[in-house]
GROMACS .gro file of C-alpha atoms in nm:
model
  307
    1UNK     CA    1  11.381  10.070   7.218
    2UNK     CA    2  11.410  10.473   7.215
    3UNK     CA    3  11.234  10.651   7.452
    4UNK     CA    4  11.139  11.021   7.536
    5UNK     CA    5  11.112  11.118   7.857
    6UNK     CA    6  10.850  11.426   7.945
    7UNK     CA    7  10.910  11.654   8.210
    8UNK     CA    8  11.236  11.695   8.374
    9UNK     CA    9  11.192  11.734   8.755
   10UNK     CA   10  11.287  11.640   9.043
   11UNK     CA   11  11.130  11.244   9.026
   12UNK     CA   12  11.275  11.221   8.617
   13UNK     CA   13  11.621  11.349   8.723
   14UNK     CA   14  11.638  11.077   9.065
   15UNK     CA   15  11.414  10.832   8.948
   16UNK     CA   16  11.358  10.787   8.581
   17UNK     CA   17  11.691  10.898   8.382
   18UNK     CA   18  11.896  10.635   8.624
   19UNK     CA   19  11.617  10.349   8.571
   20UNK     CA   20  11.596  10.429   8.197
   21UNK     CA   21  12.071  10.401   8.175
   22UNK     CA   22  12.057  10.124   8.380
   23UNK     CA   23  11.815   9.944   8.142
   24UNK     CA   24  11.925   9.679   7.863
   25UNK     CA   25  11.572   9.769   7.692
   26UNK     CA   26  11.577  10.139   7.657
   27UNK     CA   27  11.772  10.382   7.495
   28UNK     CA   28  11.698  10.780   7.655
   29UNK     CA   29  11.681  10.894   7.268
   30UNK     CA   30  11.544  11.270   7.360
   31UNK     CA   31  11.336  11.488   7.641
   32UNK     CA   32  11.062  11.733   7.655
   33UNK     CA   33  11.076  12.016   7.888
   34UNK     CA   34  11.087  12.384   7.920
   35UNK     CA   35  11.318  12.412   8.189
   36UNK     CA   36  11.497  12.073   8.238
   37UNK     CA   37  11.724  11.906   8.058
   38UNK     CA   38  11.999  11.596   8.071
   39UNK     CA   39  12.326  11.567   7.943
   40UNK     CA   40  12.439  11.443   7.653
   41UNK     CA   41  12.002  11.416   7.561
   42UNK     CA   42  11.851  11.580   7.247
   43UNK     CA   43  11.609  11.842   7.422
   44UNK     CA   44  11.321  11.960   7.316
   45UNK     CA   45  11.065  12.217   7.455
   46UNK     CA   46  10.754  12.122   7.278
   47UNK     CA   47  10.599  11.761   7.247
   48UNK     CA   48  10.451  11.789   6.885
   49UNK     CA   49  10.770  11.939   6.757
   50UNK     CA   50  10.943  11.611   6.902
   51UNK     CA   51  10.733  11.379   6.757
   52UNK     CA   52  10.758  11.520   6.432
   53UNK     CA   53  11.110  11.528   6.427
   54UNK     CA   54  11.186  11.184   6.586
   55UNK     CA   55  11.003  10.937   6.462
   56UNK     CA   56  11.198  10.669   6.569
   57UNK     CA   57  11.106  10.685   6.909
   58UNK     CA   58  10.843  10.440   7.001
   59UNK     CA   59  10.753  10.516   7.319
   60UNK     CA   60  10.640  10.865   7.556
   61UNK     CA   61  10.714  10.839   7.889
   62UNK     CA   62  10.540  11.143   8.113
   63UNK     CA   63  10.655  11.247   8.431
   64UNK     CA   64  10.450  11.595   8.426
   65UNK     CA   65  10.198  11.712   8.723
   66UNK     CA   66   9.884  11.499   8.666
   67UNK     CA   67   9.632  11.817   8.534
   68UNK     CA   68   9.818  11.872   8.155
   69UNK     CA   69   9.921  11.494   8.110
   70UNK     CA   70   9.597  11.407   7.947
   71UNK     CA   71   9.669  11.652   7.635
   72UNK     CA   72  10.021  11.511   7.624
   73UNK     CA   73   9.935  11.139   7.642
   74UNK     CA   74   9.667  11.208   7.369
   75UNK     CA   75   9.910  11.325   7.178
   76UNK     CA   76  10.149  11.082   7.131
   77UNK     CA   77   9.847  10.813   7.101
   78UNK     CA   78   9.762  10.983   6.783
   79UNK     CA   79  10.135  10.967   6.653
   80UNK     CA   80  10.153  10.596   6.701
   81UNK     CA   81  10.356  10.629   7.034
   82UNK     CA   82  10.323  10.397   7.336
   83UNK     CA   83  10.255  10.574   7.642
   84UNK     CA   84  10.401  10.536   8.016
   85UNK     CA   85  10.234  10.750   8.306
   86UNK     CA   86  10.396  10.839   8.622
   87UNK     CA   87  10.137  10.830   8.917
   88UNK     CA   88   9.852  10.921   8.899
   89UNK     CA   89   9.770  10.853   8.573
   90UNK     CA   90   9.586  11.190   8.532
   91UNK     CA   91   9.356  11.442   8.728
   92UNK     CA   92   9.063  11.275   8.657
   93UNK     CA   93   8.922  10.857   8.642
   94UNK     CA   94   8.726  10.932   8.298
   95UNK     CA   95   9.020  11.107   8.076
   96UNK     CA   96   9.222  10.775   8.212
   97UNK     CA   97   8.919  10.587   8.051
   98UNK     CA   98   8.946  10.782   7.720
   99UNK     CA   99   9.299  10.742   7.736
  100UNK     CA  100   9.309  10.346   7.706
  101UNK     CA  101   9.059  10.344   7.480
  102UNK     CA  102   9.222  10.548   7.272
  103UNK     CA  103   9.513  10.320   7.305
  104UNK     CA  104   9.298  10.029   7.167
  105UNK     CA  105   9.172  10.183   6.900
  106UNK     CA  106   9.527  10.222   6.805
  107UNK     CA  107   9.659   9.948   6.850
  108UNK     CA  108   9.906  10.081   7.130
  109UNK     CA  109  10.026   9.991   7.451
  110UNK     CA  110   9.990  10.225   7.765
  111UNK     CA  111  10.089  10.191   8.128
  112UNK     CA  112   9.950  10.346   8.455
  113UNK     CA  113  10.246  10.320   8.661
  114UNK     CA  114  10.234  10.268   9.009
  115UNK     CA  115  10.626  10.264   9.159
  116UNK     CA  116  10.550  10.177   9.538
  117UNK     CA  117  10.369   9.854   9.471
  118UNK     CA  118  10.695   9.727   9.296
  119UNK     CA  119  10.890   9.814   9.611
  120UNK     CA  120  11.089   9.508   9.741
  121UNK     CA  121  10.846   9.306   9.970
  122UNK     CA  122  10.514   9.420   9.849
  123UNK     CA  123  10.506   9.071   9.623
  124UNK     CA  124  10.583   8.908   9.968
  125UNK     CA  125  10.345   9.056  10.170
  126UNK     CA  126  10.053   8.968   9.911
  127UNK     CA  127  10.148   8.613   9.889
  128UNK     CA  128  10.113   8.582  10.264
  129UNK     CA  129   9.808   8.792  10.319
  130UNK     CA  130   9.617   8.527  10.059
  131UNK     CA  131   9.614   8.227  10.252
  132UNK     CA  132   9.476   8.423  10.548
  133UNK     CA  133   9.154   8.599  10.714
  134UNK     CA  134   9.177   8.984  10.772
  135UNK     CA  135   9.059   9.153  11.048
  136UNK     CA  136   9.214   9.497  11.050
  137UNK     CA  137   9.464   9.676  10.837
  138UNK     CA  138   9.560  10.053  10.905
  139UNK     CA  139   9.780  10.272  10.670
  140UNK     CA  140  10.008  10.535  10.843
  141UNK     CA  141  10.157  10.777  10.555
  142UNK     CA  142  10.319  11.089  10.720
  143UNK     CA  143  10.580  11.278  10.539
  144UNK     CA  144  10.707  11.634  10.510
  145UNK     CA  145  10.584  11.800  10.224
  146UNK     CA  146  10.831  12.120  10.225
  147UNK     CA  147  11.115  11.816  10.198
  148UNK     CA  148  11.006  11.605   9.943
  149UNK     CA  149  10.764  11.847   9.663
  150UNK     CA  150  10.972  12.188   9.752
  151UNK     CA  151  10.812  12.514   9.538
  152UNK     CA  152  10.523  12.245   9.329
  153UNK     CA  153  10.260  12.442   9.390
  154UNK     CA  154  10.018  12.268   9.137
  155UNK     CA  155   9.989  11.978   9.417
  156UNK     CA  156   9.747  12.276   9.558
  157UNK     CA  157   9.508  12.346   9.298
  158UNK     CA  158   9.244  12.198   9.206
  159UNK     CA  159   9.345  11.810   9.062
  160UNK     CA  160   9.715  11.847   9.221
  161UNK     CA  161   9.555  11.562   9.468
  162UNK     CA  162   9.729  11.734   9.758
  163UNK     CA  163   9.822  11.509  10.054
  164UNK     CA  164   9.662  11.210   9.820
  165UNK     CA  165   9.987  11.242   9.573
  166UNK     CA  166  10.198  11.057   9.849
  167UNK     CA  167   9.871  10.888  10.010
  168UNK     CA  168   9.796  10.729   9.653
  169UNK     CA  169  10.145  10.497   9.671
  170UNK     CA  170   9.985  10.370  10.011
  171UNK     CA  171   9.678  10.300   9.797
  172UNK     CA  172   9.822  10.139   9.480
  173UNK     CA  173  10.008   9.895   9.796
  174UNK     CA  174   9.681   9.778   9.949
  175UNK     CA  175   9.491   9.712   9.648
  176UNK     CA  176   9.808   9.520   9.498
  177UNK     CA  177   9.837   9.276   9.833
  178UNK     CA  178   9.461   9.229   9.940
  179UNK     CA  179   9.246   8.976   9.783
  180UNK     CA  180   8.919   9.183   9.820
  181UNK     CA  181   8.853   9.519   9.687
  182UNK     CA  182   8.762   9.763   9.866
  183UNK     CA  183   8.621  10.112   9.922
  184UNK     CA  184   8.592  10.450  10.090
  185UNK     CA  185   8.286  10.450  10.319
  186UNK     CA  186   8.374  10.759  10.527
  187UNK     CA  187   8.687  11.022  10.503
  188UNK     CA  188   8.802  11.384  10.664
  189UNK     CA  189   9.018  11.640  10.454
  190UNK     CA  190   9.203  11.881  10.614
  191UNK     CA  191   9.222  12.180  10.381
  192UNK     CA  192   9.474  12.506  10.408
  193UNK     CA  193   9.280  12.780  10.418
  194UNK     CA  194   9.502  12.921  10.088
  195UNK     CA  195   9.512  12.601   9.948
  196UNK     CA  196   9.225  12.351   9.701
  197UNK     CA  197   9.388  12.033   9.816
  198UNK     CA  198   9.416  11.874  10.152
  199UNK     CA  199   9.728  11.864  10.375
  200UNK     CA  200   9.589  11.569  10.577
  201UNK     CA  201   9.336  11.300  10.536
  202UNK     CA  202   9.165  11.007  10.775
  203UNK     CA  203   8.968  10.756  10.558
  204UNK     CA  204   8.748  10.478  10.641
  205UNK     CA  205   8.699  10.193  10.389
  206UNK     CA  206   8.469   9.849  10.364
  207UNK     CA  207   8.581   9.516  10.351
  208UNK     CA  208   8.364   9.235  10.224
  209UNK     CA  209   8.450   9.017  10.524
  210UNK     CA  210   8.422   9.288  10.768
  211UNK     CA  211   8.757   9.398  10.802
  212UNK     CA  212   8.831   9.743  11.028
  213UNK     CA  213   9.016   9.926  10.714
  214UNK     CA  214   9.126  10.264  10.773
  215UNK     CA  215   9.421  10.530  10.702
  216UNK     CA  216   9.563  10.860  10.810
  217UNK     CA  217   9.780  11.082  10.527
  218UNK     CA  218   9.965  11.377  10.656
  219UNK     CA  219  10.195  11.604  10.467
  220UNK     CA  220  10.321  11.783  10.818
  221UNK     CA  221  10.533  11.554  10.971
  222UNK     CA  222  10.908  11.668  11.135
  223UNK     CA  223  11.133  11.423  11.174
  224UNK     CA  224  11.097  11.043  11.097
  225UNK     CA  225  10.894  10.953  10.791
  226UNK     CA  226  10.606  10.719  10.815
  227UNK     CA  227  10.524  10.478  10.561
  228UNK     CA  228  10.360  10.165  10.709
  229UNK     CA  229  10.067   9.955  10.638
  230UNK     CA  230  10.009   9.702  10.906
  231UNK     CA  231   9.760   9.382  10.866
  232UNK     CA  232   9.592   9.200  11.141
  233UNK     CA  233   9.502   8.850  11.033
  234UNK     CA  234   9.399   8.520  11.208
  235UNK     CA  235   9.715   8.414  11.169
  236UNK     CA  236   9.967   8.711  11.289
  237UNK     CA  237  10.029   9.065  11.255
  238UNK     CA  238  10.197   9.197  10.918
  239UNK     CA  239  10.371   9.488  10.849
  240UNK     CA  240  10.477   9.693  10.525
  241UNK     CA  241  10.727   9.981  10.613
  242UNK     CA  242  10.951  10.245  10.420
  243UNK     CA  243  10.699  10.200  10.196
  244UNK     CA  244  10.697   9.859  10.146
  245UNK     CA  245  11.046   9.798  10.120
  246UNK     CA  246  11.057   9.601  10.435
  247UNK     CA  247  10.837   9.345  10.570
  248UNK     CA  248  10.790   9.227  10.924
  249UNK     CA  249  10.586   8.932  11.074
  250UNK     CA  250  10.480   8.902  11.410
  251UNK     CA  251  10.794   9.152  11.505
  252UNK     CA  252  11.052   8.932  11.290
  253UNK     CA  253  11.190   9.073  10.975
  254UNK     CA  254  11.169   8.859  10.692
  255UNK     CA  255  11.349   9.088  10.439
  256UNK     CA  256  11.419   9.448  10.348
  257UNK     CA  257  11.558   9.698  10.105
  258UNK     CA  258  11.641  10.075  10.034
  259UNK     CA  259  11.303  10.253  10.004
  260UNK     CA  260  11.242  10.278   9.621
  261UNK     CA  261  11.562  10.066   9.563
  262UNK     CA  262  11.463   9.898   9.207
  263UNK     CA  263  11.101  10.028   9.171
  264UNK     CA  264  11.126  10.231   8.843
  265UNK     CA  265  11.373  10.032   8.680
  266UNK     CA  266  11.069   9.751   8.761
  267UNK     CA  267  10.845   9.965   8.622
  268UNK     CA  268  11.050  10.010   8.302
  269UNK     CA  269  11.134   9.654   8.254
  270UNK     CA  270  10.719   9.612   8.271
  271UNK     CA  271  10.663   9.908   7.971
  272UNK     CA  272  10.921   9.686   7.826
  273UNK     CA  273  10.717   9.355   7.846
  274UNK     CA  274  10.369   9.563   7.780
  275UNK     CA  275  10.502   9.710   7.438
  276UNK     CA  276  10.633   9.399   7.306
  277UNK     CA  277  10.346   9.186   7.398
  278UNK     CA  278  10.110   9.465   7.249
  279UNK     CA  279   9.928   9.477   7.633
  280UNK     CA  280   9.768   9.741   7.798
  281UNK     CA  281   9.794   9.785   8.225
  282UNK     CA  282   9.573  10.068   8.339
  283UNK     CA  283   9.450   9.976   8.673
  284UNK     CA  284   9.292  10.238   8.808
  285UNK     CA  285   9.179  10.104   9.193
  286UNK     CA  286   9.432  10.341   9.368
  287UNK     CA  287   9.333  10.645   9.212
  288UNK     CA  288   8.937  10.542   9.246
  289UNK     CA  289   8.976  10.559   9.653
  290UNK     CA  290   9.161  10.849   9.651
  291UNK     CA  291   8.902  11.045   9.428
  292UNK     CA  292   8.626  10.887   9.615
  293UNK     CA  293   8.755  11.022   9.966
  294UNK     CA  294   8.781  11.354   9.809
  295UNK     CA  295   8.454  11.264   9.698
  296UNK     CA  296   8.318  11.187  10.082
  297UNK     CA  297   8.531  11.388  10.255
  298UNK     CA  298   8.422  11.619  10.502
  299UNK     CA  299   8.604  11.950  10.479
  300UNK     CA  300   8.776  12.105  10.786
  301UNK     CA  301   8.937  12.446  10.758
  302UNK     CA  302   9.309  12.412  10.897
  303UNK     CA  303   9.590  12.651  10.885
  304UNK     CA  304   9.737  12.826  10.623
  305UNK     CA  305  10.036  12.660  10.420
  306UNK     CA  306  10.363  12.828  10.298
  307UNK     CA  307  10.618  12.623  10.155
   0.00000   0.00000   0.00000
């Protein structure tokens, strides 16, 4: 199938372009962007001017900041198009609503994408995590935010998520390997004083069986970076790190991978299966905690950030 990829940065370039050539179900056929571009690609700098002049192209898939993806996926819903989000899905829980509707209605298929919970042993880690009884899980997300989202500025204005951009993967991992839902019952922000977004976050959550849930996001970290999720269970100790792309229990390793080593080709092959099944997958639990904790949050002035 021909596909369109919209927005070349930084994630299209290292993620999506080598997941789409590495694919036996797509074919790159053009991209959308006013500054990027790839080799060899028909480019285009406007979205309506592609879809009028491609037609062939079945499927949209947007990699743009999440504020100005709702106008884009709306879009290319009313041209017929099937439509594949990068995380989040957009700035706001409701225009995600209107969005699959609007994919009903037509008849289309569209995909909130979540790339960390198809990192290697995130299956693994739900599979053992059901036949057990939680008692305490806590998420540790620290990364440098200079390193890895150098000169975005938009993650800093208001619906750029801030800190929660990274923070959501940890999300979209815990309510992929949990059996229960849960939610935010308490949270802290800490916001730049030049900034609408927060650079850190601490987050309390509820569990149905009583569970101590909780989780600390920072985007100031030197050094190391921390990705781990760690369950306590009557049973033994689990842990998720690099993001989920290796899995420990009770100390021993039971398997591991590169971090993000064959999540968006995953995620392709599933836009693949969701088109040609006519399905729709827009779960929308990850970004519901993270807007609720902005939601709770208490506010707490913090230094000033300069990238």
């Amino acid at each position: 199938m021909k596909i369109a990829l919209v927005g070349i940065g930084k994630i299209a370039v290292d993620q999506h372009v080598p997941a789409i050539a590495g694919s036996t179900d797509w074919d790159l056929a053009a991209t959308v962007s006013r500054h990027g571009k790839v080799d060899g690609i028909e480019a285009f700098t406007d979205l309506g001017a592609m879809l009028d002049a491609r037609s062939d192209i079945r499927v949209v898939s947007l990699c743009l900041p999440p504020v100005p993806r709702f106008d884009y996926a709306m879009q290319a819903l009313k041209a017929g198009r099937h439509v594949m989000l990068e995380k989040p899905p957009g700035a706001t829980i409701a225009e995600c609503h209107a969005l699959e509707a609007a994919a009903r209605r037509a008849g289309l298929s569209i995909y909130a994408t979540w790339h960390s919970r198809h990192a290697d042993m995130v299956a693994a880690a739900k599979e053992w995590l059901a036949g057990t009884a939680l008692r305490a899980l806590t998420v540790t997300w620290k990364e440098d935010v200079r390193r890895w989202h150098p000169g975005q500025a938009w993650i800093w204005e208001p619906g750029g998520l801030g800190v929660f951009d990274p923070g959501i993967n940890a999300l979209s991992i815990v309510t992929e390997i949990l059996p229960d839902d849960i939610h935010v019952s308490e949270a802290e922000l800490d916001i730049p004083e030049n900034c609408q977004t927060p650079i850190g976050a601490r987050i309390a959550f509820h569990h149905p069986g009583g569970a101590r849930i909780g989780a600390v996001f920072d985007w100031r970290q030197d050094g190391d970076q921390t990705w781990e999720i760690e369950a306590q269970t009557d049973v033994g100790t689990l842990r998720l790190c690099e993001g989920g792309a290796v899995m420990e229990v009770d100390g021993i390793r039971t398997g591991d991978a590169a971090p993000l080593d064959g999540e968006y080709p995953r995620l392709y092959a599933r836009m693949a299966q969701l088109v040609r099944k006519g399905e729709i997958d827009m779960d929308l639990r990850p970004m519901t905690l993270a807007t609720d904790a902005l939601a709770l949050g208490r506010r707490i002035p913090t230094d000033t950030f300069h990238d």
